[in-house]
Amino acid sequence: MPPTRKALLQIHFCVLLWGFTAILGKSITLPALPLVWWRMLLVSGALLCVPRVWRGLRAMPLKLRLTYAGIGVIVALHWLTFYGAIKLANASVAATCIATCPVFLALIEPWIARRRFDPRELLIGAAVIPGVALVAGGVPGDMRLGLAVGVLSAIFVAFFGALNKRYIEHADALTVTFVELGTGALFLTVAGSLFTASPFVMPNLHDGILVLVLAFGCTLLPFALALAALRHLSAFATQMITNLEPVYAIVLAIPLLGEQRELGWAFYAGVAVILAAVFAHPFLHKGERAEPSDLVAP
C-alpha cells in the first residue's frame, strides 16, 4: 500500500477513535472532574515509560517547560468543560460545540501567532453562527447549560490549539504531550481539592474499564498513529479528516446512545450548517505541511 494511502487510512481510524471519546464520556458514570483526572494521569503515566520522552525532557529548557505547563492547564479546562457539557447535555451536543472552534480560532490564532487577521477566516467563522442558533433551538431547555459549557470548551480548544501551533515545533511532540497532560492532572488535583473535592474517586469495574479504553485506546493510541501518519499528509488533508470527528461522534451516538430521540430537526440542520463552514476552513491552508499541532482532539 502506498505510504500516503496508508496514512489516510490511519488518520481516519484515529478520528473514529476520537469520535468515541464523547460516547465514552456519556457512558462513564464518573463526574467530569475525576474522569478527566484519570484520563490525564493514565496517559502521562504511560508516556513516562517512553525513553524518548525522558530524552526530550532533559533537552527542554525550563522556560519552555513552563510554557507547555501553562498550555496543559488550558487542556485540562477544555476536557473538563467538554465532559461537563456531555454530562449536562449529551454527546451529540458536546461534539457539535467543538465543531465551532474555527470561529474562535480565527480571532485567537492571529493574536497569539502575531500575524494579520485573515478576513476569509472571519467570514467562515461568522457562517457558523446561524448553525449555532439552529442547534440551540433544537435542544431541550434543560440542555442549554450544557450547550453553553460546550461552547466554552471550544474556546479553550482554540486557545491551546493556537498556542501549540506556535510552540510545539520547539520540542518533541510526545514530550510536549507528557508535560501538558501531567501538568493538567496536577492542576486538577490542586484546584479540585481547593474549590470542590478531591478528583481522586476510584471508579467501579464498569467505569474503570471504560476509562482505560478512553486513556489508551482513544487518546494515546490514536495520537501515536496520527504522529506517524502526519509525515505523509498535508495540513489540508489532515484538517479535512479531523473535521469528521464530530460527524463520527454524532453518528455513533444515534445507535449506541439513542440521542436522536432527545434532539429536534433544528439541531441536525444547525449541525449541517456548522460542518459546511468547518469543512471550508482547510481550503485556506491548502498546500501547507501537516504538523503535530494539527492534532487537536477532545
PDB file of C-alpha atoms in Angstrom:
ATOM      1  CA  MET A   1       0.000   0.000   0.000  1.00  0.00           C
ATOM      2  CA  PRO A   2       1.403   3.465  -0.906  1.00  0.00           C
ATOM      3  CA  PRO A   3       2.509   5.455   2.197  1.00  0.00           C
ATOM      4  CA  THR A   4       0.049   8.303   1.563  1.00  0.00           C
ATOM      5  CA  ARG A   5      -2.940   5.963   1.295  1.00  0.00           C
ATOM      6  CA  LYS A   6      -1.867   4.120   4.426  1.00  0.00           C
ATOM      7  CA  ALA A   7      -1.507   7.447   6.243  1.00  0.00           C
ATOM      8  CA  LEU A   8      -5.022   8.499   5.162  1.00  0.00           C
ATOM      9  CA  LEU A   9      -6.481   5.249   6.500  1.00  0.00           C
ATOM     10  CA  GLN A  10      -4.527   5.681   9.755  1.00  0.00           C
ATOM     11  CA  ILE A  11      -5.762   9.206  10.339  1.00  0.00           C
ATOM     12  CA  HIS A  12      -9.370   8.180   9.573  1.00  0.00           C
ATOM     13  CA  PHE A  13      -9.049   5.385  12.129  1.00  0.00           C
ATOM     14  CA  CYS A  14      -7.651   7.874  14.668  1.00  0.00           C
ATOM     15  CA  VAL A  15     -10.533  10.277  14.113  1.00  0.00           C
ATOM     16  CA  LEU A  16     -13.017   7.419  14.544  1.00  0.00           C
ATOM     17  CA  LEU A  17     -11.385   6.596  17.893  1.00  0.00           C
ATOM     18  CA  TRP A  18     -11.561  10.286  18.884  1.00  0.00           C
ATOM     19  CA  GLY A  19     -15.260  10.200  17.985  1.00  0.00           C
ATOM     20  CA  PHE A  20     -15.694   7.516  20.647  1.00  0.00           C
ATOM     21  CA  THR A  21     -14.412   9.882  23.372  1.00  0.00           C
ATOM     22  CA  ALA A  22     -17.804  11.622  23.516  1.00  0.00           C
ATOM     23  CA  ILE A  23     -19.615   8.256  23.635  1.00  0.00           C
ATOM     24  CA  LEU A  24     -17.370   7.060  26.455  1.00  0.00           C
ATOM     25  CA  GLY A  25     -17.834  10.352  28.285  1.00  0.00           C
ATOM     26  CA  LYS A  26     -21.590   9.740  28.348  1.00  0.00           C
ATOM     27  CA  SER A  27     -21.248   6.049  29.230  1.00  0.00           C
ATOM     28  CA  ILE A  28     -18.836   6.573  32.136  1.00  0.00           C
ATOM     29  CA  THR A  29     -20.791   7.422  35.281  1.00  0.00           C
ATOM     30  CA  LEU A  30     -17.915   9.294  36.939  1.00  0.00           C
ATOM     31  CA  PRO A  31     -18.367  13.093  37.185  1.00  0.00           C
ATOM     32  CA  ALA A  32     -16.365  15.181  34.717  1.00  0.00           C
ATOM     33  CA  LEU A  33     -13.567  16.122  37.166  1.00  0.00           C
ATOM     34  CA  PRO A  34     -12.396  12.619  38.164  1.00  0.00           C
ATOM     35  CA  LEU A  35     -12.989  11.357  34.608  1.00  0.00           C
ATOM     36  CA  VAL A  36     -10.605  13.948  33.161  1.00  0.00           C
ATOM     37  CA  TRP A  37      -8.149  13.496  36.051  1.00  0.00           C
ATOM     38  CA  TRP A  38      -7.886   9.750  35.450  1.00  0.00           C
ATOM     39  CA  ARG A  39      -7.524  10.255  31.695  1.00  0.00           C
ATOM     40  CA  MET A  40      -4.666  12.735  32.094  1.00  0.00           C
ATOM     41  CA  LEU A  41      -2.974  10.758  34.845  1.00  0.00           C
ATOM     42  CA  LEU A  42      -3.036   7.450  32.960  1.00  0.00           C
ATOM     43  CA  VAL A  43      -1.788   8.902  29.664  1.00  0.00           C
ATOM     44  CA  SER A  44       1.003  10.968  31.253  1.00  0.00           C
ATOM     45  CA  GLY A  45       1.996   7.965  33.396  1.00  0.00           C
ATOM     46  CA  ALA A  46       2.242   5.767  30.292  1.00  0.00           C
ATOM     47  CA  LEU A  47       4.348   8.365  28.486  1.00  0.00           C
ATOM     48  CA  LEU A  48       6.825   8.319  31.385  1.00  0.00           C
ATOM     49  CA  CYS A  49       7.724   4.790  30.294  1.00  0.00           C
ATOM     50  CA  VAL A  50       8.877   6.013  26.866  1.00  0.00           C
ATOM     51  CA  PRO A  51      12.666   6.711  26.739  1.00  0.00           C
ATOM     52  CA  ARG A  52      12.131   9.319  24.005  1.00  0.00           C
ATOM     53  CA  VAL A  53      10.067  11.389  26.472  1.00  0.00           C
ATOM     54  CA  TRP A  54      12.883  11.389  29.056  1.00  0.00           C
ATOM     55  CA  ARG A  55      15.389  12.467  26.414  1.00  0.00           C
ATOM     56  CA  GLY A  56      13.059  15.256  25.342  1.00  0.00           C
ATOM     57  CA  LEU A  57      12.605  16.423  28.938  1.00  0.00           C
ATOM     58  CA  ARG A  58      16.367  16.646  29.510  1.00  0.00           C
ATOM     59  CA  ALA A  59      16.775  18.727  26.355  1.00  0.00           C
ATOM     60  CA  MET A  60      13.857  21.067  27.097  1.00  0.00           C
ATOM     61  CA  PRO A  61      14.719  24.488  28.631  1.00  0.00           C
ATOM     62  CA  LEU A  62      12.913  25.444  31.834  1.00  0.00           C
ATOM     63  CA  LYS A  63      11.119  28.378  30.170  1.00  0.00           C
ATOM     64  CA  LEU A  64       9.697  26.065  27.520  1.00  0.00           C
ATOM     65  CA  ARG A  65       8.585  23.554  30.171  1.00  0.00           C
ATOM     66  CA  LEU A  66       6.687  26.309  31.952  1.00  0.00           C
ATOM     67  CA  THR A  67       5.074  27.359  28.665  1.00  0.00           C
ATOM     68  CA  TYR A  68       3.856  23.833  27.962  1.00  0.00           C
ATOM     69  CA  ALA A  69       2.733  23.513  31.586  1.00  0.00           C
ATOM     70  CA  GLY A  70       0.553  26.598  31.123  1.00  0.00           C
ATOM     71  CA  ILE A  71      -0.928  25.104  27.955  1.00  0.00           C
ATOM     72  CA  GLY A  72      -1.581  21.915  29.943  1.00  0.00           C
ATOM     73  CA  VAL A  73      -3.824  23.866  32.313  1.00  0.00           C
ATOM     74  CA  ILE A  74      -5.866  25.047  29.305  1.00  0.00           C
ATOM     75  CA  VAL A  75      -6.090  21.449  28.014  1.00  0.00           C
ATOM     76  CA  ALA A  76      -7.391  20.374  31.441  1.00  0.00           C
ATOM     77  CA  LEU A  77     -10.026  23.128  31.360  1.00  0.00           C
ATOM     78  CA  HIS A  78     -11.024  22.113  27.819  1.00  0.00           C
ATOM     79  CA  TRP A  79     -11.515  18.464  28.747  1.00  0.00           C
ATOM     80  CA  LEU A  80     -13.281  19.412  31.968  1.00  0.00           C
ATOM     81  CA  THR A  81     -15.790  21.608  30.133  1.00  0.00           C
ATOM     82  CA  PHE A  82     -16.126  19.114  27.246  1.00  0.00           C
ATOM     83  CA  TYR A  83     -17.096  16.258  29.550  1.00  0.00           C
ATOM     84  CA  GLY A  84     -19.113  18.675  31.659  1.00  0.00           C
ATOM     85  CA  ALA A  85     -21.127  19.515  28.525  1.00  0.00           C
ATOM     86  CA  ILE A  86     -21.679  15.805  27.869  1.00  0.00           C
ATOM     87  CA  LYS A  87     -22.965  15.291  31.415  1.00  0.00           C
ATOM     88  CA  LEU A  88     -25.190  18.394  31.267  1.00  0.00           C
ATOM     89  CA  ALA A  89     -26.499  17.707  27.738  1.00  0.00           C
ATOM     90  CA  ASN A  90     -25.342  14.734  25.667  1.00  0.00           C
ATOM     91  CA  ALA A  91     -22.512  13.542  23.421  1.00  0.00           C
ATOM     92  CA  SER A  92     -24.003  14.974  20.211  1.00  0.00           C
ATOM     93  CA  VAL A  93     -24.382  18.473  21.658  1.00  0.00           C
ATOM     94  CA  ALA A  94     -20.838  18.491  23.086  1.00  0.00           C
ATOM     95  CA  ALA A  95     -19.309  17.248  19.803  1.00  0.00           C
ATOM     96  CA  THR A  96     -21.217  19.884  17.829  1.00  0.00           C
ATOM     97  CA  CYS A  97     -19.951  22.631  20.122  1.00  0.00           C
ATOM     98  CA  ILE A  98     -16.348  21.564  19.488  1.00  0.00           C
ATOM     99  CA  ALA A  99     -17.008  21.963  15.751  1.00  0.00           C
ATOM    100  CA  THR A 100     -17.441  25.712  16.367  1.00  0.00           C
ATOM    101  CA  CYS A 101     -13.731  26.008  17.239  1.00  0.00           C
ATOM    102  CA  PRO A 102     -12.774  27.691  13.890  1.00  0.00           C
ATOM    103  CA  VAL A 103     -14.908  30.709  14.855  1.00  0.00           C
ATOM    104  CA  PHE A 104     -12.733  31.371  17.889  1.00  0.00           C
ATOM    105  CA  LEU A 105      -9.514  30.221  16.220  1.00  0.00           C
ATOM    106  CA  ALA A 106      -9.997  32.881  13.520  1.00  0.00           C
ATOM    107  CA  LEU A 107      -9.864  35.528  16.257  1.00  0.00           C
ATOM    108  CA  ILE A 108      -7.364  33.963  18.675  1.00  0.00           C
ATOM    109  CA  GLU A 109      -4.656  32.472  16.429  1.00  0.00           C
ATOM    110  CA  PRO A 110      -3.609  35.742  14.682  1.00  0.00           C
ATOM    111  CA  TRP A 111      -3.234  37.387  18.102  1.00  0.00           C
ATOM    112  CA  ILE A 112      -1.137  34.516  19.507  1.00  0.00           C
ATOM    113  CA  ALA A 113       0.850  33.925  16.295  1.00  0.00           C
ATOM    114  CA  ARG A 114       1.298  37.697  15.835  1.00  0.00           C
ATOM    115  CA  ARG A 115       0.072  37.690  12.271  1.00  0.00           C
ATOM    116  CA  ARG A 116      -2.588  39.701  10.460  1.00  0.00           C
ATOM    117  CA  PHE A 117      -6.214  38.674  10.683  1.00  0.00           C
ATOM    118  CA  ASP A 118      -7.422  36.812   7.612  1.00  0.00           C
ATOM    119  CA  PRO A 119     -10.883  38.164   6.672  1.00  0.00           C
ATOM    120  CA  ARG A 120     -11.674  34.839   4.974  1.00  0.00           C
ATOM    121  CA  GLU A 121     -11.290  33.023   8.296  1.00  0.00           C
ATOM    122  CA  LEU A 122     -13.568  35.557   9.977  1.00  0.00           C
ATOM    123  CA  LEU A 123     -16.135  35.055   7.205  1.00  0.00           C
ATOM    124  CA  ILE A 124     -16.081  31.274   7.709  1.00  0.00           C
ATOM    125  CA  GLY A 125     -16.336  31.800  11.441  1.00  0.00           C
ATOM    126  CA  ALA A 126     -19.349  34.087  11.015  1.00  0.00           C
ATOM    127  CA  ALA A 127     -21.025  31.445   8.827  1.00  0.00           C
ATOM    128  CA  VAL A 128     -21.103  29.107  11.853  1.00  0.00           C
ATOM    129  CA  ILE A 129     -23.299  31.498  13.891  1.00  0.00           C
ATOM    130  CA  PRO A 130     -26.653  30.635  12.173  1.00  0.00           C
ATOM    131  CA  GLY A 131     -25.826  26.963  12.717  1.00  0.00           C
ATOM    132  CA  VAL A 132     -25.275  27.538  16.431  1.00  0.00           C
ATOM    133  CA  ALA A 133     -28.612  29.367  16.612  1.00  0.00           C
ATOM    134  CA  LEU A 134     -30.370  26.392  14.964  1.00  0.00           C
ATOM    135  CA  VAL A 135     -28.606  23.955  17.299  1.00  0.00           C
ATOM    136  CA  ALA A 136     -29.733  25.988  20.323  1.00  0.00           C
ATOM    137  CA  GLY A 137     -33.313  25.878  19.049  1.00  0.00           C
ATOM    138  CA  GLY A 138     -33.151  22.128  18.518  1.00  0.00           C
ATOM    139  CA  VAL A 139     -32.065  21.086  22.018  1.00  0.00           C
ATOM    140  CA  PRO A 140     -34.397  20.789  25.021  1.00  0.00           C
ATOM    141  CA  GLY A 141     -34.337  23.648  27.530  1.00  0.00           C
ATOM    142  CA  ASP A 142     -32.639  21.540  30.185  1.00  0.00           C
ATOM    143  CA  MET A 143     -29.665  21.014  27.836  1.00  0.00           C
ATOM    144  CA  ARG A 144     -28.991  24.716  27.177  1.00  0.00           C
ATOM    145  CA  LEU A 145     -26.462  24.946  30.022  1.00  0.00           C
ATOM    146  CA  GLY A 146     -24.595  22.001  28.504  1.00  0.00           C
ATOM    147  CA  LEU A 147     -24.592  23.827  25.158  1.00  0.00           C
ATOM    148  CA  ALA A 148     -23.062  26.935  26.772  1.00  0.00           C
ATOM    149  CA  VAL A 149     -20.406  24.869  28.567  1.00  0.00           C
ATOM    150  CA  GLY A 150     -19.630  23.124  25.268  1.00  0.00           C
ATOM    151  CA  VAL A 151     -19.049  26.453  23.517  1.00  0.00           C
ATOM    152  CA  LEU A 152     -16.713  27.446  26.370  1.00  0.00           C
ATOM    153  CA  SER A 153     -14.852  24.184  25.743  1.00  0.00           C
ATOM    154  CA  ALA A 154     -14.452  25.163  22.069  1.00  0.00           C
ATOM    155  CA  ILE A 155     -12.891  28.463  23.162  1.00  0.00           C
ATOM    156  CA  PHE A 156     -10.333  26.530  25.234  1.00  0.00           C
ATOM    157  CA  VAL A 157      -9.638  24.327  22.173  1.00  0.00           C
ATOM    158  CA  ALA A 158      -8.891  27.434  20.125  1.00  0.00           C
ATOM    159  CA  PHE A 159      -6.502  28.759  22.761  1.00  0.00           C
ATOM    160  CA  PHE A 160      -4.467  25.601  23.257  1.00  0.00           C
ATOM    161  CA  GLY A 161      -4.563  24.779  19.542  1.00  0.00           C
ATOM    162  CA  ALA A 162      -3.125  28.196  18.670  1.00  0.00           C
ATOM    163  CA  LEU A 163      -0.521  28.011  21.453  1.00  0.00           C
ATOM    164  CA  ASN A 164       0.566  24.514  20.434  1.00  0.00           C
ATOM    165  CA  LYS A 165       0.852  25.649  16.818  1.00  0.00           C
ATOM    166  CA  ARG A 166       3.254  28.371  17.943  1.00  0.00           C
ATOM    167  CA  TYR A 167       5.385  26.377  20.388  1.00  0.00           C
ATOM    168  CA  ILE A 168       5.192  22.653  19.598  1.00  0.00           C
ATOM    169  CA  GLU A 169       7.874  22.831  16.910  1.00  0.00           C
ATOM    170  CA  HIS A 170      10.425  23.645  19.632  1.00  0.00           C
ATOM    171  CA  ALA A 171      10.241  20.180  21.246  1.00  0.00           C
ATOM    172  CA  ASP A 172       9.330  16.533  20.660  1.00  0.00           C
ATOM    173  CA  ALA A 173       5.530  16.112  20.348  1.00  0.00           C
ATOM    174  CA  LEU A 174       5.309  13.156  22.771  1.00  0.00           C
ATOM    175  CA  THR A 175       7.363  15.045  25.369  1.00  0.00           C
ATOM    176  CA  VAL A 176       5.123  18.086  24.988  1.00  0.00           C
ATOM    177  CA  THR A 177       2.074  15.850  25.462  1.00  0.00           C
ATOM    178  CA  PHE A 178       3.547  14.425  28.673  1.00  0.00           C
ATOM    179  CA  VAL A 179       4.293  17.869  30.114  1.00  0.00           C
ATOM    180  CA  GLU A 180       0.850  19.209  29.200  1.00  0.00           C
ATOM    181  CA  LEU A 181      -1.162  16.244  30.453  1.00  0.00           C
ATOM    182  CA  GLY A 182       0.991  15.738  33.541  1.00  0.00           C
ATOM    183  CA  THR A 183       0.598  19.399  34.466  1.00  0.00           C
ATOM    184  CA  GLY A 184      -3.119  19.191  33.726  1.00  0.00           C
ATOM    185  CA  ALA A 185      -3.509  16.270  36.141  1.00  0.00           C
ATOM    186  CA  LEU A 186      -1.574  18.189  38.818  1.00  0.00           C
ATOM    187  CA  PHE A 187      -3.690  21.304  38.236  1.00  0.00           C
ATOM    188  CA  LEU A 188      -6.928  19.331  38.615  1.00  0.00           C
ATOM    189  CA  THR A 189      -5.606  17.727  41.799  1.00  0.00           C
ATOM    190  CA  VAL A 190      -4.844  21.098  43.393  1.00  0.00           C
ATOM    191  CA  ALA A 191      -7.851  23.002  42.019  1.00  0.00           C
ATOM    192  CA  GLY A 192     -10.255  20.193  42.818  1.00  0.00           C
ATOM    193  CA  SER A 193      -9.034  19.937  46.397  1.00  0.00           C
ATOM    194  CA  LEU A 194      -9.213  23.725  46.902  1.00  0.00           C
ATOM    195  CA  PHE A 195     -12.554  24.549  45.302  1.00  0.00           C
ATOM    196  CA  THR A 196     -14.670  21.385  45.222  1.00  0.00           C
ATOM    197  CA  ALA A 197     -13.465  17.971  46.305  1.00  0.00           C
ATOM    198  CA  SER A 198     -10.521  15.748  45.529  1.00  0.00           C
ATOM    199  CA  PRO A 199     -10.665  14.346  41.987  1.00  0.00           C
ATOM    200  CA  PHE A 200      -9.376  11.041  43.326  1.00  0.00           C
ATOM    201  CA  VAL A 201     -12.507   8.903  43.017  1.00  0.00           C
ATOM    202  CA  MET A 202     -11.976   5.195  42.479  1.00  0.00           C
ATOM    203  CA  PRO A 203     -14.102   4.067  39.518  1.00  0.00           C
ATOM    204  CA  ASN A 204     -16.135   0.879  39.717  1.00  0.00           C
ATOM    205  CA  LEU A 205     -15.280  -2.022  37.412  1.00  0.00           C
ATOM    206  CA  HIS A 206     -17.515  -0.779  34.580  1.00  0.00           C
ATOM    207  CA  ASP A 207     -16.135   2.760  34.697  1.00  0.00           C
ATOM    208  CA  GLY A 208     -12.568   1.542  35.240  1.00  0.00           C
ATOM    209  CA  ILE A 209     -12.594  -0.492  32.028  1.00  0.00           C
ATOM    210  CA  LEU A 210     -14.089   2.393  30.037  1.00  0.00           C
ATOM    211  CA  VAL A 211     -11.581   4.894  31.491  1.00  0.00           C
ATOM    212  CA  LEU A 212      -8.725   2.599  30.407  1.00  0.00           C
ATOM    213  CA  VAL A 213     -10.228   2.414  26.909  1.00  0.00           C
ATOM    214  CA  LEU A 214     -10.561   6.218  26.882  1.00  0.00           C
ATOM    215  CA  ALA A 215      -6.981   6.823  28.046  1.00  0.00           C
ATOM    216  CA  PHE A 216      -5.155   4.250  25.950  1.00  0.00           C
ATOM    217  CA  GLY A 217      -7.497   3.291  23.107  1.00  0.00           C
ATOM    218  CA  CYS A 218      -8.905   6.761  22.369  1.00  0.00           C
ATOM    219  CA  THR A 219      -6.056   9.047  23.462  1.00  0.00           C
ATOM    220  CA  LEU A 220      -2.578   7.509  23.427  1.00  0.00           C
ATOM    221  CA  LEU A 221      -3.020   5.045  20.535  1.00  0.00           C
ATOM    222  CA  PRO A 222      -4.595   7.478  18.025  1.00  0.00           C
ATOM    223  CA  PHE A 223      -2.116  10.226  18.908  1.00  0.00           C
ATOM    224  CA  ALA A 224       0.865   7.915  18.256  1.00  0.00           C
ATOM    225  CA  LEU A 225      -0.667   6.638  14.999  1.00  0.00           C
ATOM    226  CA  ALA A 226      -1.527  10.165  13.885  1.00  0.00           C
ATOM    227  CA  LEU A 227       2.021  11.407  14.515  1.00  0.00           C
ATOM    228  CA  ALA A 228       3.311   8.686  12.178  1.00  0.00           C
ATOM    229  CA  ALA A 229       0.663   9.493   9.549  1.00  0.00           C
ATOM    230  CA  LEU A 230       1.494  13.229   9.522  1.00  0.00           C
ATOM    231  CA  ARG A 231       4.805  12.531   7.775  1.00  0.00           C
ATOM    232  CA  HIS A 232       2.853  11.694   4.604  1.00  0.00           C
ATOM    233  CA  LEU A 233      -0.056  14.166   4.789  1.00  0.00           C
ATOM    234  CA  SER A 234      -0.636  17.837   4.087  1.00  0.00           C
ATOM    235  CA  ALA A 235      -2.272  20.214   6.557  1.00  0.00           C
ATOM    236  CA  PHE A 236      -5.282  20.344   4.201  1.00  0.00           C
ATOM    237  CA  ALA A 237      -5.822  16.578   4.220  1.00  0.00           C
ATOM    238  CA  THR A 238      -5.265  16.383   7.982  1.00  0.00           C
ATOM    239  CA  GLN A 239      -7.775  19.129   8.774  1.00  0.00           C
ATOM    240  CA  MET A 240     -10.397  17.773   6.377  1.00  0.00           C
ATOM    241  CA  ILE A 241     -10.247  14.357   8.043  1.00  0.00           C
ATOM    242  CA  THR A 242     -10.038  15.575  11.642  1.00  0.00           C
ATOM    243  CA  ASN A 243     -13.084  17.766  10.969  1.00  0.00           C
ATOM    244  CA  LEU A 244     -15.026  14.498  10.649  1.00  0.00           C
ATOM    245  CA  GLU A 245     -14.654  13.875  14.406  1.00  0.00           C
ATOM    246  CA  PRO A 246     -17.989  15.485  15.401  1.00  0.00           C
ATOM    247  CA  VAL A 247     -19.662  13.667  12.486  1.00  0.00           C
ATOM    248  CA  TYR A 248     -18.384  10.323  13.775  1.00  0.00           C
ATOM    249  CA  ALA A 249     -19.434  11.217  17.337  1.00  0.00           C
ATOM    250  CA  ILE A 250     -22.988  12.190  16.314  1.00  0.00           C
ATOM    251  CA  VAL A 251     -23.421   9.171  14.028  1.00  0.00           C
ATOM    252  CA  LEU A 252     -22.142   6.813  16.760  1.00  0.00           C
ATOM    253  CA  ALA A 253     -24.406   8.441  19.362  1.00  0.00           C
ATOM    254  CA  ILE A 254     -27.541   7.508  17.403  1.00  0.00           C
ATOM    255  CA  PRO A 255     -27.265   3.676  17.590  1.00  0.00           C
ATOM    256  CA  LEU A 256     -25.207   3.493  20.789  1.00  0.00           C
ATOM    257  CA  LEU A 257     -26.981   6.122  22.924  1.00  0.00           C
ATOM    258  CA  GLY A 258     -30.245   6.780  21.071  1.00  0.00           C
ATOM    259  CA  GLU A 259     -29.694  10.547  21.305  1.00  0.00           C
ATOM    260  CA  GLN A 260     -31.781  11.316  18.206  1.00  0.00           C
ATOM    261  CA  ARG A 261     -34.861  10.922  20.420  1.00  0.00           C
ATOM    262  CA  GLU A 262     -33.685  13.870  22.563  1.00  0.00           C
ATOM    263  CA  LEU A 263     -32.966  16.324  19.741  1.00  0.00           C
ATOM    264  CA  GLY A 264     -35.155  18.164  17.234  1.00  0.00           C
ATOM    265  CA  TRP A 265     -34.750  18.638  13.478  1.00  0.00           C
ATOM    266  CA  ALA A 266     -33.334  22.136  14.036  1.00  0.00           C
ATOM    267  CA  PHE A 267     -30.366  20.610  15.862  1.00  0.00           C
ATOM    268  CA  TYR A 268     -29.362  18.495  12.865  1.00  0.00           C
ATOM    269  CA  ALA A 269     -29.973  21.396  10.461  1.00  0.00           C
ATOM    270  CA  GLY A 270     -27.652  23.507  12.613  1.00  0.00           C
ATOM    271  CA  VAL A 271     -25.041  20.738  12.597  1.00  0.00           C
ATOM    272  CA  ALA A 272     -25.144  20.713   8.779  1.00  0.00           C
ATOM    273  CA  VAL A 273     -24.573  24.498   8.638  1.00  0.00           C
ATOM    274  CA  ILE A 274     -21.690  24.328  11.133  1.00  0.00           C
ATOM    275  CA  LEU A 275     -19.999  21.444   9.328  1.00  0.00           C
ATOM    276  CA  ALA A 276     -20.332  23.177   5.942  1.00  0.00           C
ATOM    277  CA  ALA A 277     -18.381  26.136   7.350  1.00  0.00           C
ATOM    278  CA  VAL A 278     -15.888  23.917   9.163  1.00  0.00           C
ATOM    279  CA  PHE A 279     -15.073  21.921   6.031  1.00  0.00           C
ATOM    280  CA  ALA A 280     -14.456  25.154   4.121  1.00  0.00           C
ATOM    281  CA  HIS A 281     -11.750  26.179   6.619  1.00  0.00           C
ATOM    282  CA  PRO A 282      -8.939  23.822   5.450  1.00  0.00           C
ATOM    283  CA  PHE A 283      -9.071  25.360   1.944  1.00  0.00           C
ATOM    284  CA  LEU A 284      -7.412  28.443   3.459  1.00  0.00           C
ATOM    285  CA  HIS A 285      -4.381  26.334   4.378  1.00  0.00           C
ATOM    286  CA  LYS A 286      -4.108  24.196   1.257  1.00  0.00           C
ATOM    287  CA  GLY A 287      -0.503  23.412   0.392  1.00  0.00           C
ATOM    288  CA  GLU A 288       0.830  23.721   3.951  1.00  0.00           C
ATOM    289  CA  ARG A 289       2.672  20.850   5.633  1.00  0.00           C
ATOM    290  CA  ALA A 290       0.873  18.924   8.382  1.00  0.00           C
ATOM    291  CA  GLU A 291       2.216  19.485  11.907  1.00  0.00           C
ATOM    292  CA  PRO A 292       1.575  17.772  15.266  1.00  0.00           C
ATOM    293  CA  SER A 293      -0.284  20.930  16.310  1.00  0.00           C
ATOM    294  CA  ASP A 294      -2.993  19.999  13.779  1.00  0.00           C
ATOM    295  CA  LEU A 295      -3.990  17.083  16.034  1.00  0.00           C
ATOM    296  CA  VAL A 296      -6.488  18.842  18.297  1.00  0.00           C
ATOM    297  CA  ALA A 297      -8.838  16.204  19.635  1.00  0.00           C
ATOM    298  CA  PRO A 298     -11.249  16.045  22.544  1.00  0.00           C
TER     299      PRO A 298
END
